[in-house]
Structure formats: C-alpha cells, structure tokens
mmCIF file with all atom_site columns, C-alpha atoms in Angstrom:
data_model
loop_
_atom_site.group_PDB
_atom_site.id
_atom_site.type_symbol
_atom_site.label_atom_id
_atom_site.label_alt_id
_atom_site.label_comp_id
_atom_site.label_asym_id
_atom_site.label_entity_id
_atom_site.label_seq_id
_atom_site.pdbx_PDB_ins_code
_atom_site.Cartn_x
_atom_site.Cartn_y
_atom_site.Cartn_z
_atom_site.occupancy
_atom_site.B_iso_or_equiv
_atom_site.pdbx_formal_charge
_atom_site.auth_seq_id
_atom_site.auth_comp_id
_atom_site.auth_asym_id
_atom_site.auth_atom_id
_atom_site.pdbx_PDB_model_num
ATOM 1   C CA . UNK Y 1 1   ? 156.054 137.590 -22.772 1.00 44.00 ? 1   UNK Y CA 1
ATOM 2   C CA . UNK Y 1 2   ? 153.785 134.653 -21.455 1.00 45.00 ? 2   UNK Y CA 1
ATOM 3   C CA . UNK Y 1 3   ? 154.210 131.573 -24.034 1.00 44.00 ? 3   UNK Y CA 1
ATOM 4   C CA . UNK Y 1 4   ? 151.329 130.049 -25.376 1.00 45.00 ? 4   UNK Y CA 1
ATOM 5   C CA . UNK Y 1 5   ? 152.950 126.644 -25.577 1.00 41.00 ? 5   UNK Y CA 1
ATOM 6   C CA . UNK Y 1 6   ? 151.536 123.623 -23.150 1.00 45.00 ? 6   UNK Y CA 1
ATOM 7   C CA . UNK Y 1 7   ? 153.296 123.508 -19.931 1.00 45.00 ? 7   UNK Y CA 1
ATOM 8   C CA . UNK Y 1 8   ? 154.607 120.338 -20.744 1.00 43.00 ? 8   UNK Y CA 1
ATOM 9   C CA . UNK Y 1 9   ? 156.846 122.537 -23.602 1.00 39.00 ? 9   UNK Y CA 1
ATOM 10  C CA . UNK Y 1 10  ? 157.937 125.295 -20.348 1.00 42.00 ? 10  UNK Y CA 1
ATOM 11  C CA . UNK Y 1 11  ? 161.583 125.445 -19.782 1.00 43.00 ? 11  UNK Y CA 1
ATOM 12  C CA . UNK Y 1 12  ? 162.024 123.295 -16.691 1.00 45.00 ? 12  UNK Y CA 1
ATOM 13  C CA . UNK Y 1 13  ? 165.701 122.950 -14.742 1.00 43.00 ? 13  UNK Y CA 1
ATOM 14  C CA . UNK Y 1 14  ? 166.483 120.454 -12.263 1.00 45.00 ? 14  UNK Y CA 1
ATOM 15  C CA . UNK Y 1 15  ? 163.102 118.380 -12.580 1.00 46.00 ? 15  UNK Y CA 1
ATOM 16  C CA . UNK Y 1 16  ? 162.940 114.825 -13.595 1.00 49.00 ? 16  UNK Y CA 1
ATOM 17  C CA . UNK Y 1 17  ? 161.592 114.648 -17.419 1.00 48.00 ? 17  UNK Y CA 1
ATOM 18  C CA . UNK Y 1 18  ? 161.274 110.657 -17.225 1.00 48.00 ? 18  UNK Y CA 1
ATOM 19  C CA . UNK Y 1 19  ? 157.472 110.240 -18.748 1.00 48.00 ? 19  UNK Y CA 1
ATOM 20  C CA . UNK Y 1 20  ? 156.086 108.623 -16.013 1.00 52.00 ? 20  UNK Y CA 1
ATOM 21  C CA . UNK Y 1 21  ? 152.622 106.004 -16.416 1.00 44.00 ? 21  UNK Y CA 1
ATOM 22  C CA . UNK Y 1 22  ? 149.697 107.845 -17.089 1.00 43.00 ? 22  UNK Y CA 1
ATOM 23  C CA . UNK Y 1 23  ? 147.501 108.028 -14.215 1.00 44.00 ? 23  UNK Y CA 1
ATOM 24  C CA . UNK Y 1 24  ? 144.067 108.317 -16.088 1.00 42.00 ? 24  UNK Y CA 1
ATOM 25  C CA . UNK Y 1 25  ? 143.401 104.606 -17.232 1.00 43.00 ? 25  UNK Y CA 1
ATOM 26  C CA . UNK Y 1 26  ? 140.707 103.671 -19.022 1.00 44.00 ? 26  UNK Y CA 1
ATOM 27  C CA . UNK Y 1 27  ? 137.759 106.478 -19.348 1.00 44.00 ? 27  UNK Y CA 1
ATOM 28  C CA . UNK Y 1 28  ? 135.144 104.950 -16.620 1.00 45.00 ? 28  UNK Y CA 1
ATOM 29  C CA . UNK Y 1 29  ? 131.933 103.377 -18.668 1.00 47.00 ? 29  UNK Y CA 1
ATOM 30  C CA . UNK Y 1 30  ? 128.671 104.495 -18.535 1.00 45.00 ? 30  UNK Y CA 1
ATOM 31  C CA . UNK Y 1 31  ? 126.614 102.372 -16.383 1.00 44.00 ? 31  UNK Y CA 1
ATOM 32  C CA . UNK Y 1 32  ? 124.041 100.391 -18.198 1.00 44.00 ? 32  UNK Y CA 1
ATOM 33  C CA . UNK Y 1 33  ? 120.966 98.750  -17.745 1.00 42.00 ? 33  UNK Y CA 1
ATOM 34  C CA . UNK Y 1 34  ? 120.651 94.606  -17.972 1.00 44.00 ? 34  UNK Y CA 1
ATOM 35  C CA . UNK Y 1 35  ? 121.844 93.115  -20.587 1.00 46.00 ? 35  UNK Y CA 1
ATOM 36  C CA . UNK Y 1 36  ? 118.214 92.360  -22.381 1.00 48.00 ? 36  UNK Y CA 1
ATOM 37  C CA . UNK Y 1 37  ? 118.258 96.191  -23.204 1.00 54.00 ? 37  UNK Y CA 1
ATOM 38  C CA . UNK Y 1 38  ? 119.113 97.712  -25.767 1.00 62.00 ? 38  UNK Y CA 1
ATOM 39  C CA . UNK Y 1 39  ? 120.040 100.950 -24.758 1.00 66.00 ? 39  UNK Y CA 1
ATOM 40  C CA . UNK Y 1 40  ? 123.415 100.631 -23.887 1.00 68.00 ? 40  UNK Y CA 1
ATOM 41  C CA . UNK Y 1 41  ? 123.994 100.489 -27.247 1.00 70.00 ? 41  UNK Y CA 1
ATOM 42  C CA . UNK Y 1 42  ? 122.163 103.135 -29.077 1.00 69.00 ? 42  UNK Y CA 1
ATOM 43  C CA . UNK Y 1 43  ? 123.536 105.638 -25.949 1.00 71.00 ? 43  UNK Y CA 1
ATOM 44  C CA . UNK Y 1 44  ? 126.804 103.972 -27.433 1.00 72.00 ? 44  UNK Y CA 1
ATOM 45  C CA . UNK Y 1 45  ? 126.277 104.785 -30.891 1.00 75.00 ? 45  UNK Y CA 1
ATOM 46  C CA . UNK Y 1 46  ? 125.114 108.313 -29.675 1.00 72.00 ? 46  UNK Y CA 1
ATOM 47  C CA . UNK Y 1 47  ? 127.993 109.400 -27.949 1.00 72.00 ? 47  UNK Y CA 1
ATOM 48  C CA . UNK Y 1 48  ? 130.324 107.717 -30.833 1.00 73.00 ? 48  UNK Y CA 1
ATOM 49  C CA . UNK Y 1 49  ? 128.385 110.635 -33.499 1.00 70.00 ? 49  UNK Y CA 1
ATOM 50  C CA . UNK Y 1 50  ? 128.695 113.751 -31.162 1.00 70.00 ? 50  UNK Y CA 1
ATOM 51  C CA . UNK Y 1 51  ? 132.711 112.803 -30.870 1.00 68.00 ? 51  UNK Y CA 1
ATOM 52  C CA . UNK Y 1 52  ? 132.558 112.336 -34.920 1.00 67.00 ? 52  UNK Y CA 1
ATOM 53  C CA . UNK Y 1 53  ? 130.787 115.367 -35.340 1.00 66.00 ? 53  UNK Y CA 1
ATOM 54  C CA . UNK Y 1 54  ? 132.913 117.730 -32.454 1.00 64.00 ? 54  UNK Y CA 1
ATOM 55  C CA . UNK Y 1 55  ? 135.856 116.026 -34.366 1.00 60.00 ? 55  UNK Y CA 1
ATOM 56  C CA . UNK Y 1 56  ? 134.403 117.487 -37.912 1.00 59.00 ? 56  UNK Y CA 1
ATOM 57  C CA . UNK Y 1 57  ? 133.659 120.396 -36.415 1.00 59.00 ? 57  UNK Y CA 1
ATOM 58  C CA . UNK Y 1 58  ? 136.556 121.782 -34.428 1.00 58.00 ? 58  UNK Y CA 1
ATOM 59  C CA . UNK Y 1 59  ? 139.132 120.462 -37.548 1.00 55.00 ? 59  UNK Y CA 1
ATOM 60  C CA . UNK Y 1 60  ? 137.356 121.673 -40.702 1.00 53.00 ? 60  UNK Y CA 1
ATOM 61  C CA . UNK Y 1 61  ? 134.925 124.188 -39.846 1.00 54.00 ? 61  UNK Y CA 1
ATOM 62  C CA . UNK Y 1 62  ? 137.587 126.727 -41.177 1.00 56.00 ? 62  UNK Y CA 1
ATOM 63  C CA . UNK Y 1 63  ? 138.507 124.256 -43.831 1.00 63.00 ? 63  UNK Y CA 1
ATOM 64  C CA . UNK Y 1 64  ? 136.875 122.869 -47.058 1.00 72.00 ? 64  UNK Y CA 1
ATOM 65  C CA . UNK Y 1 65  ? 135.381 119.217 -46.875 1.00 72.00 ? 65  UNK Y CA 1
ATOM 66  C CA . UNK Y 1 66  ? 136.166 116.724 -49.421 1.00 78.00 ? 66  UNK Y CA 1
ATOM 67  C CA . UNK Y 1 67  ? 133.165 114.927 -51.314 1.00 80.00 ? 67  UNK Y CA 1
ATOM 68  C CA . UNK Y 1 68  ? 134.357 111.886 -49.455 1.00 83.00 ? 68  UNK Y CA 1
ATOM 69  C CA . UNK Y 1 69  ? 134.111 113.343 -45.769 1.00 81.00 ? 69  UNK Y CA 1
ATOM 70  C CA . UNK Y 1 70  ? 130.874 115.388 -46.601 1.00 81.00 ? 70  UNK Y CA 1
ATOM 71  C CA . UNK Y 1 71  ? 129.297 111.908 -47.961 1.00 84.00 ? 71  UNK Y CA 1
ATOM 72  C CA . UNK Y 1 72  ? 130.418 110.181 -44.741 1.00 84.00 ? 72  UNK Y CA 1
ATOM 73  C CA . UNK Y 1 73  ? 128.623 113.002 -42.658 1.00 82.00 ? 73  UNK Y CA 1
ATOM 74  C CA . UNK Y 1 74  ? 125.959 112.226 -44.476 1.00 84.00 ? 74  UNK Y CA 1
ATOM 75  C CA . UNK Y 1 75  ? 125.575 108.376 -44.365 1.00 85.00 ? 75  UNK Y CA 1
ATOM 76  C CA . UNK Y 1 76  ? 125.869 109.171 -40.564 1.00 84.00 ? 76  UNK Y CA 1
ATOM 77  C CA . UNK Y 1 77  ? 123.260 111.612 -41.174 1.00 82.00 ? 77  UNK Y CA 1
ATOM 78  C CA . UNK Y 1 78  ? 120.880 109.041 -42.435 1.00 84.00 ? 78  UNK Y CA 1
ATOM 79  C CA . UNK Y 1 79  ? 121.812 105.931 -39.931 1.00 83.00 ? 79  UNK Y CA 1
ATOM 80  C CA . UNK Y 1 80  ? 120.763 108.836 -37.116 1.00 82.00 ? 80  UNK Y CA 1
ATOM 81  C CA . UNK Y 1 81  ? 117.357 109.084 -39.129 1.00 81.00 ? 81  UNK Y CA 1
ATOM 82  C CA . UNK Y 1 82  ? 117.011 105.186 -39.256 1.00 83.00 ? 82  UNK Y CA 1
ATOM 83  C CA . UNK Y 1 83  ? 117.931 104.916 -35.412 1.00 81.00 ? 83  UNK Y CA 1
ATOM 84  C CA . UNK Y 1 84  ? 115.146 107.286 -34.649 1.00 79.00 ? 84  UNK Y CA 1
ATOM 85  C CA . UNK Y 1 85  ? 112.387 104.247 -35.814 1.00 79.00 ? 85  UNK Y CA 1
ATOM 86  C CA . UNK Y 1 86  ? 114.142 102.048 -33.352 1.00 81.00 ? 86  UNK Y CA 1
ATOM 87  C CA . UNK Y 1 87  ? 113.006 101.205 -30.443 1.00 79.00 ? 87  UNK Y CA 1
ATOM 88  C CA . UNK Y 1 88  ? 114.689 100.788 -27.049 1.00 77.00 ? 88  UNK Y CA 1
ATOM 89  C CA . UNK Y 1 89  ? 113.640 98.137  -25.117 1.00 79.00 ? 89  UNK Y CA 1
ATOM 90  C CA . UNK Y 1 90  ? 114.014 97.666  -21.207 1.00 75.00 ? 90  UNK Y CA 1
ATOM 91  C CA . UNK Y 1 91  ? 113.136 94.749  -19.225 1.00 79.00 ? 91  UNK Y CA 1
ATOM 92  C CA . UNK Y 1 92  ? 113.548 94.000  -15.579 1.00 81.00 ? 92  UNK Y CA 1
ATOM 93  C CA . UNK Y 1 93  ? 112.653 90.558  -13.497 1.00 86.00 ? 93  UNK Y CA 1
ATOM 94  C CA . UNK Y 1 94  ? 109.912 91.876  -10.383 1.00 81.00 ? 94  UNK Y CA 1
ATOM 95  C CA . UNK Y 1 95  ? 108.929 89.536  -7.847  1.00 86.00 ? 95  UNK Y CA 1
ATOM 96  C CA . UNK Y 1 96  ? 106.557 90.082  -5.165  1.00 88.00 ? 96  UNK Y CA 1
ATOM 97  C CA . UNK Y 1 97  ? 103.430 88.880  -3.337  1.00 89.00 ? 97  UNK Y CA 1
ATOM 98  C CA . UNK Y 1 98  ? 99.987  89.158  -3.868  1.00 85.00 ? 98  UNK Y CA 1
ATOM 99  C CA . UNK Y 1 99  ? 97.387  87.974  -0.638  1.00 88.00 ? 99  UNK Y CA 1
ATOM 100 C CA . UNK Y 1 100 ? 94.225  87.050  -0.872  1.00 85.00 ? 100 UNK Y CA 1
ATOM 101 C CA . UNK Y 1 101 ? 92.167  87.264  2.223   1.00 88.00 ? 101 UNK Y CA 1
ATOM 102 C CA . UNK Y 1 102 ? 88.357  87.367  0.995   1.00 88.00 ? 102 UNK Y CA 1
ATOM 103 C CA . UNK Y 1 103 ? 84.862  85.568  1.710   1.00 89.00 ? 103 UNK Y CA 1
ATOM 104 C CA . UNK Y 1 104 ? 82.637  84.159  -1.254  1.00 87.00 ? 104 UNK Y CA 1
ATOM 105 C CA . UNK Y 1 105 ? 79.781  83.130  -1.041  1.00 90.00 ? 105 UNK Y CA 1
ATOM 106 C CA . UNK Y 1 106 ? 78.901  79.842  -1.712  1.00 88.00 ? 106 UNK Y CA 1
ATOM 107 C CA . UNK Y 1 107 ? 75.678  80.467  -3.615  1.00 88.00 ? 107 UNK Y CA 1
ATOM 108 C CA . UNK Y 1 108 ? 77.506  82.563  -6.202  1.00 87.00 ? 108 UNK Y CA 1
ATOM 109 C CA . UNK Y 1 109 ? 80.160  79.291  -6.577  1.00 86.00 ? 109 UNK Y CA 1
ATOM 110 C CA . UNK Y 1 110 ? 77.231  77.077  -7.699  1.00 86.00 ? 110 UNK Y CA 1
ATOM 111 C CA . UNK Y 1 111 ? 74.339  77.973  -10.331 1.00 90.00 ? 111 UNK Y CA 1
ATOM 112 C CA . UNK Y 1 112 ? 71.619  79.171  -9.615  1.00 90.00 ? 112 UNK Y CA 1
ATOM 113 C CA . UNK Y 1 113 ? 69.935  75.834  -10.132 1.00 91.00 ? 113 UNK Y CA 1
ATOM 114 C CA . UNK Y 1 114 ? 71.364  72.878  -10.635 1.00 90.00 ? 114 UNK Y CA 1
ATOM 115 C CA . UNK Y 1 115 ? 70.415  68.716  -10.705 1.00 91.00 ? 115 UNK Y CA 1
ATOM 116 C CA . UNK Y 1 116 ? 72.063  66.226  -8.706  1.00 90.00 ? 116 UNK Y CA 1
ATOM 117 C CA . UNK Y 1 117 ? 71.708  62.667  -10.410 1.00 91.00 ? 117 UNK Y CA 1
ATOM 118 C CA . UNK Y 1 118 ? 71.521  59.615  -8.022  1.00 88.00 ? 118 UNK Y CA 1
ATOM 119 C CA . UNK Y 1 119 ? 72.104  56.342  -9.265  1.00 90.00 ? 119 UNK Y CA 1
ATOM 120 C CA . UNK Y 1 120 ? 72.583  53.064  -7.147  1.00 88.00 ? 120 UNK Y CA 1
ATOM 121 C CA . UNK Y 1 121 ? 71.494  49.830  -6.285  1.00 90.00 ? 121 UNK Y CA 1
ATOM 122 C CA . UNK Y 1 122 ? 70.058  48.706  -2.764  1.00 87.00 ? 122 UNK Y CA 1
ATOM 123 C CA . UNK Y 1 123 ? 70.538  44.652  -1.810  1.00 89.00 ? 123 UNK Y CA 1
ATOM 124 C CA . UNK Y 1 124 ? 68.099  43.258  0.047   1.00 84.00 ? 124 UNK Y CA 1
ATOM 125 C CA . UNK Y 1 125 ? 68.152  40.694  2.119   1.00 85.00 ? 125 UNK Y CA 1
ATOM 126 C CA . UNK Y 1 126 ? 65.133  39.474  3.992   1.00 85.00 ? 126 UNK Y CA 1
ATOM 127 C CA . UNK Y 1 127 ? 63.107  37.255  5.727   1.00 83.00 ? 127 UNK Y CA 1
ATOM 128 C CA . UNK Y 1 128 ? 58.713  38.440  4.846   1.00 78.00 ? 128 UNK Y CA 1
ATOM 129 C CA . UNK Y 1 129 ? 56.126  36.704  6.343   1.00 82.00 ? 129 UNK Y CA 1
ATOM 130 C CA . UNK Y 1 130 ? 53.278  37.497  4.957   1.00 79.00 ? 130 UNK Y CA 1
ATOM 131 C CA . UNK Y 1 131 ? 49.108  36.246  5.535   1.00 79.00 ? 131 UNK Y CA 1
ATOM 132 C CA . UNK Y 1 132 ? 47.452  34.486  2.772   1.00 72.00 ? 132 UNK Y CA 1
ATOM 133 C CA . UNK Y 1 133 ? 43.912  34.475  1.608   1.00 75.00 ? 133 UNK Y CA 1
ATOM 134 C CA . UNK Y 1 134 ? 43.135  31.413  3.892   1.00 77.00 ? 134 UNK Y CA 1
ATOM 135 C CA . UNK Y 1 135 ? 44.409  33.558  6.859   1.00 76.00 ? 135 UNK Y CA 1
ATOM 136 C CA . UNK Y 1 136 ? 47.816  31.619  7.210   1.00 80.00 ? 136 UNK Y CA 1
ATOM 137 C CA . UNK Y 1 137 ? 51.033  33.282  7.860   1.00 83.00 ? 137 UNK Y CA 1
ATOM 138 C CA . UNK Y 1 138 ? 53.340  32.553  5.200   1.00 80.00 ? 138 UNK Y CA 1
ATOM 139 C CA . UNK Y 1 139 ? 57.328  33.227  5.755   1.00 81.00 ? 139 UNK Y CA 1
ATOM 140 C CA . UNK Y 1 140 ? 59.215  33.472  2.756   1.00 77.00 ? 140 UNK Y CA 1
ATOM 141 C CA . UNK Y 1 141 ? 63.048  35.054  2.114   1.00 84.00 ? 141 UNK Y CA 1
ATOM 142 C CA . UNK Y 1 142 ? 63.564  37.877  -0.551  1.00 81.00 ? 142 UNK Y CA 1
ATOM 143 C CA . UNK Y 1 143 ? 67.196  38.385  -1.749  1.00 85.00 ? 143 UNK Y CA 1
ATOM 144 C CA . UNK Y 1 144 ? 67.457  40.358  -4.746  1.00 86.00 ? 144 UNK Y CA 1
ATOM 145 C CA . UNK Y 1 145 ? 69.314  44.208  -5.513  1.00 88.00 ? 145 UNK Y CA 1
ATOM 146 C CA . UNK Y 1 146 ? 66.739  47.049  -6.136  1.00 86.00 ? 146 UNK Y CA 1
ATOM 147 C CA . UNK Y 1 147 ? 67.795  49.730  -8.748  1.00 90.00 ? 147 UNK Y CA 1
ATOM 148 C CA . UNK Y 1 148 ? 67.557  53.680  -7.812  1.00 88.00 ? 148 UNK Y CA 1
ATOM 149 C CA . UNK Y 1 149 ? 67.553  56.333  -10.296 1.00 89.00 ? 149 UNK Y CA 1
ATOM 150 C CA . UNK Y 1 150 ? 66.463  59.833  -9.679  1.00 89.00 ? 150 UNK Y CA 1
ATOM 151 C CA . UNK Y 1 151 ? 67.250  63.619  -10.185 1.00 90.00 ? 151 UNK Y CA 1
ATOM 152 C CA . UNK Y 1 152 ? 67.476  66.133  -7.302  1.00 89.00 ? 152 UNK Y CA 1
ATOM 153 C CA . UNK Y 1 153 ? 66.549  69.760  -8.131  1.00 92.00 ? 153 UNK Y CA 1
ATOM 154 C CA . UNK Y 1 154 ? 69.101  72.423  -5.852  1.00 91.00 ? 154 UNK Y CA 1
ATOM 155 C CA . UNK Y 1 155 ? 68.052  75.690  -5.538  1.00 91.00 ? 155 UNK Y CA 1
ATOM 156 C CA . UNK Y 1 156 ? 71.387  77.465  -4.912  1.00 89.00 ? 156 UNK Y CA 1
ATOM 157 C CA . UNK Y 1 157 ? 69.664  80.331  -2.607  1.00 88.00 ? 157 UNK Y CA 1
ATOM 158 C CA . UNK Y 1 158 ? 67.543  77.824  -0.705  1.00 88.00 ? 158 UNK Y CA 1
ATOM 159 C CA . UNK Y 1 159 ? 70.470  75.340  -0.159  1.00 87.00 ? 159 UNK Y CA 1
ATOM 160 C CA . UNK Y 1 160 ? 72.837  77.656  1.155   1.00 87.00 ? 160 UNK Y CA 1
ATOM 161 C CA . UNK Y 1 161 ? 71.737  80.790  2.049   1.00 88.00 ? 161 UNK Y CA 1
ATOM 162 C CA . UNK Y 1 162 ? 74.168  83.392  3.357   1.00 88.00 ? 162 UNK Y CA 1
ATOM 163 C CA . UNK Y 1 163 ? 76.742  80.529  3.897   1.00 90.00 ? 163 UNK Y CA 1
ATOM 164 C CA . UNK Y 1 164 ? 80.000  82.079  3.109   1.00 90.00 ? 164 UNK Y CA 1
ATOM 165 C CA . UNK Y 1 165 ? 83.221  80.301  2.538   1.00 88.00 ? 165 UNK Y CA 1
ATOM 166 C CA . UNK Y 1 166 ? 86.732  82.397  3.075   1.00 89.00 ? 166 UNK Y CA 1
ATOM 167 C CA . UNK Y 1 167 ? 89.908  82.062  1.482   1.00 86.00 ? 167 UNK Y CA 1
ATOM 168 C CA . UNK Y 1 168 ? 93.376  83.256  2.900   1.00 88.00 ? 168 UNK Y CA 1
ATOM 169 C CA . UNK Y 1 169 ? 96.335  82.495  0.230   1.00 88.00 ? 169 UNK Y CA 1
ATOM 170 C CA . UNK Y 1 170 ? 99.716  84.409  0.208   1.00 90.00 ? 170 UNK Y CA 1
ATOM 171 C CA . UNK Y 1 171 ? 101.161 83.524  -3.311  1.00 86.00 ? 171 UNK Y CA 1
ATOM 172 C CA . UNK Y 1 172 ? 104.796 84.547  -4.612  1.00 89.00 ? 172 UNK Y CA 1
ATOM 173 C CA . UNK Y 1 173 ? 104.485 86.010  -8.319  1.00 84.00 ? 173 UNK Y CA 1
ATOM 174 C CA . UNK Y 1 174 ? 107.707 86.255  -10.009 1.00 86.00 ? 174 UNK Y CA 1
ATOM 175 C CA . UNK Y 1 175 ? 107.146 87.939  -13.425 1.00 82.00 ? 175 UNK Y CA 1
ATOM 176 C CA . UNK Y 1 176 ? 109.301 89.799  -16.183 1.00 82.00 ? 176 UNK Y CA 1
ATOM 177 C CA . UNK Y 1 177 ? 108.244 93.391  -17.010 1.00 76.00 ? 177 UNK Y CA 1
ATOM 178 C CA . UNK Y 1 178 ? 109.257 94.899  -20.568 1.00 80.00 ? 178 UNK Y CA 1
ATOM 179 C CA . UNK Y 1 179 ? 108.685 98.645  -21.935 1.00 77.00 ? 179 UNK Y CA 1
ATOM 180 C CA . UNK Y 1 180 ? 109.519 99.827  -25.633 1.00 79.00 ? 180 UNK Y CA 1
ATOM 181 C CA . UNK Y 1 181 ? 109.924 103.448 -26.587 1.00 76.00 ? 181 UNK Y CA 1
ATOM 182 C CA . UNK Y 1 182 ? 110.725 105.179 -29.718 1.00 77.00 ? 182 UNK Y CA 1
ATOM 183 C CA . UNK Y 1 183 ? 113.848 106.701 -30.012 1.00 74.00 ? 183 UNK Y CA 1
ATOM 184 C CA . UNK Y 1 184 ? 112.320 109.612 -31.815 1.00 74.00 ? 184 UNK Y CA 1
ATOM 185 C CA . UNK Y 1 185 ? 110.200 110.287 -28.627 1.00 73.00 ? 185 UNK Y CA 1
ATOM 186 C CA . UNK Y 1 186 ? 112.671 109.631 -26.116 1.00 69.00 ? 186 UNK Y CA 1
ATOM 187 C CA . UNK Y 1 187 ? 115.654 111.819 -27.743 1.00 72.00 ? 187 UNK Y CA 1
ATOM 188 C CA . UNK Y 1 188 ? 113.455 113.556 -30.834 1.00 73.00 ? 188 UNK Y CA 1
ATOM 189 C CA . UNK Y 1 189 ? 114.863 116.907 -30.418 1.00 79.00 ? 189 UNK Y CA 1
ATOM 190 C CA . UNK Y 1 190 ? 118.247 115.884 -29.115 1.00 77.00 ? 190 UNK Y CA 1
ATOM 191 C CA . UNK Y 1 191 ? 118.668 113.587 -32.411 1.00 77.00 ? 191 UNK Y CA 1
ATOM 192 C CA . UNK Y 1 192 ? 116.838 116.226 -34.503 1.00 81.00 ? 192 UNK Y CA 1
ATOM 193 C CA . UNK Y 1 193 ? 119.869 119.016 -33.636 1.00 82.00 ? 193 UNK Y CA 1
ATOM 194 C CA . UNK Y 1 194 ? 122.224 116.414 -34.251 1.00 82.00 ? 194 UNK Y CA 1
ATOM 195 C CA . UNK Y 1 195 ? 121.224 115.749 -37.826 1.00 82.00 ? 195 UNK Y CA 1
ATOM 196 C CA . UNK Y 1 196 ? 120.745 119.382 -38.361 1.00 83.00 ? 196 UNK Y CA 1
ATOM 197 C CA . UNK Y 1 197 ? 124.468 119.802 -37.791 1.00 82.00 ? 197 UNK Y CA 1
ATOM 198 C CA . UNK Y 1 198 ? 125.713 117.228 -39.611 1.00 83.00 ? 198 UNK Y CA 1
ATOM 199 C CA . UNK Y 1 199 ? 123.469 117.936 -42.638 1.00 82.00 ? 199 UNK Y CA 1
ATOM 200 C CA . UNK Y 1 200 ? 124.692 121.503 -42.675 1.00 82.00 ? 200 UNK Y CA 1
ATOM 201 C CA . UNK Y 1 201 ? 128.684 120.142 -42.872 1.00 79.00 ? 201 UNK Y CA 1
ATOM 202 C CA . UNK Y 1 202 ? 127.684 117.650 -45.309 1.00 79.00 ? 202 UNK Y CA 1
ATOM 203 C CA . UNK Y 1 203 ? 126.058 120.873 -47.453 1.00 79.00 ? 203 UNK Y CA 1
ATOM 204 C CA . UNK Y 1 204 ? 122.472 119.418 -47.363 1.00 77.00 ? 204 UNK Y CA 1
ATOM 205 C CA . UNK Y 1 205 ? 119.035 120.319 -46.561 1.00 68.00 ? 205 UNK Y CA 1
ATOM 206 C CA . UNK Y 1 206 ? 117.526 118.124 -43.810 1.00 56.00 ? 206 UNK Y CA 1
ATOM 207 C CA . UNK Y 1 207 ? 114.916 115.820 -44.776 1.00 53.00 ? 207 UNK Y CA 1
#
C-alpha cells in the first residue's frame, strides 16, 4: 500500500540523512516602486492579510473559533475598510526638453499705442552776429544749456509693420510628477472579497 507520509518520512537505505543547508534562502521581494511611494507598503500589508486569512482558513474552517480569534479577524476586517480611504501615491523625477523655434511679431510685443518721453538738455555754445537797427553787425557769444521736454506718440502698426522677431531656445526642464489613487478604486473588488471572507469567519455581516 502507497504511504501517505512525506517522502522525507520513506524508508531510505544506504543514503546520507545529514540535513544538509536549505537551498531556498530568503523568499525573493517584490520589486517596488521609489521610495516616495507608498505602495510598497499597502501591497505589503495586502499580502500579510491573504497569508492571515489562508492561515484561518485552511486550520479552523473545520474547527470552532474562539471570541478572541473571531475579534482579531475582525479588527483586520475593519483596518482593510480604513485602508480602502487611503491613497497610494507614486511619484517619479522626468526630465526632458522643450524647444522653442517661433517668430513674434514685434507689434504684438508692444501696445498698440504707446508714448515715448524725451527729456534732455542741449549746451550751446556760440559765437551770433547779429545787425542792429542802425544797420551794424553786432557779434556777440551765447553759452547757456537749453531744456527739451516732449512726448512722442508710437503707433505700434505704423512703427513696425510686419517686422517679425524669431526666437530659437532649447531649454532642459527637470520636473517631479506625482499621481494619487484610491485604494478602493484601484483594488475595490479585490479588497471587497477579502473583507467578505474574513467577515464571514469572524460571524459578521459586512458593513
């Protein structure tokens, strides 16, 4: 008759029964995104409640459940339903490079009309000969400083026309880009199912 005992119970003759190292090592992690996310850790928390609950499961589903163990189930239960508010949050540094290769116009840099002010001084210095009533020529020097002050109406159209001015810039942008989403939208029906089951071996409705 074939034994249902683990082959590591089988009769074995002339073989080496030293244990030897396990081979397996540590159970490889689950890759996970940079460190500003959160998600490693919820996907952590999630896999830590499906062992708990396989655990519950395949060792008492034949078997009562103590008021302690059901109210454990439970608080898990709950912490599930407060996870679903949460949101995960995943960030990532993107760099790249914008060009800008386009022609303005210069008219639609300035207003449509605009003033120039102009205010300065002229020196003069001068030698005036002049005629006087008698007929005479009279010489005489002038040395003084003349004040200016006027306003120059521009007409932006009329001044420059279809004058265009181009500009060619490459510039490097380095930014940060961030996305939240809900749990509950991400995982709803996954986490739903989940706190189904454990509600049922806790012996409670879900809410």
């Amino acid at each position: 008759m074939a034994s249902n005992l683990p082959s590591s119970f089988s009769r074995q003759s002339g073989e080496d029964t030293t244990p030897r190292p396990s081979q397996s090592g540590t159970a490889p992690k689950a890759p996970s995104l940079p460190s500003e996310s959160s998600l490693p850790l919820y996907l952590g928390i999630l896999a830590l409640v499906i062992a708990l609950a396989s655990f519950y499961g395949t060792f008492f589903v034949d078997k009562p459940l103590s008021f302690q163990q059901k109210a454990e189930i439970a608080g898990i239960a709950d912490s599930l339903r407060a996870l679903q508010a949460r949101d995960i949050t995943l960030s990532a540094p993107m760099q790249t490079t914008v060009e800008l290769n386009k022609s303005y116009p210069i008219k639609d840099l300035f207003p449509a009309t605009f003033e120039i002010p102009l205010n300065f001084v002229i020196p003069l210095d001068t030698q005036l000969i002049a005629v006087g009533a008698s007929g005479q020529p009279v010489s005489f020097r002038v040395q003084e400083e003349v004040p200016i002050s006027a306003v120059i109406p521009i007409n932006s159209a009329d001044a420059f026309g279809n004058e265009t001015i181009r500009i060619q810039k490459t510039m490097p942008v380095e930014a940060k880009f961030s996305s939240s989403v809900k749990i509950r939208a991400a995982y709803g029906d996954e986490f739903n199912s989940i706190i189904d089951r454990l509600d049922k071996l806790a012996g409670r409705s879900s809410g």
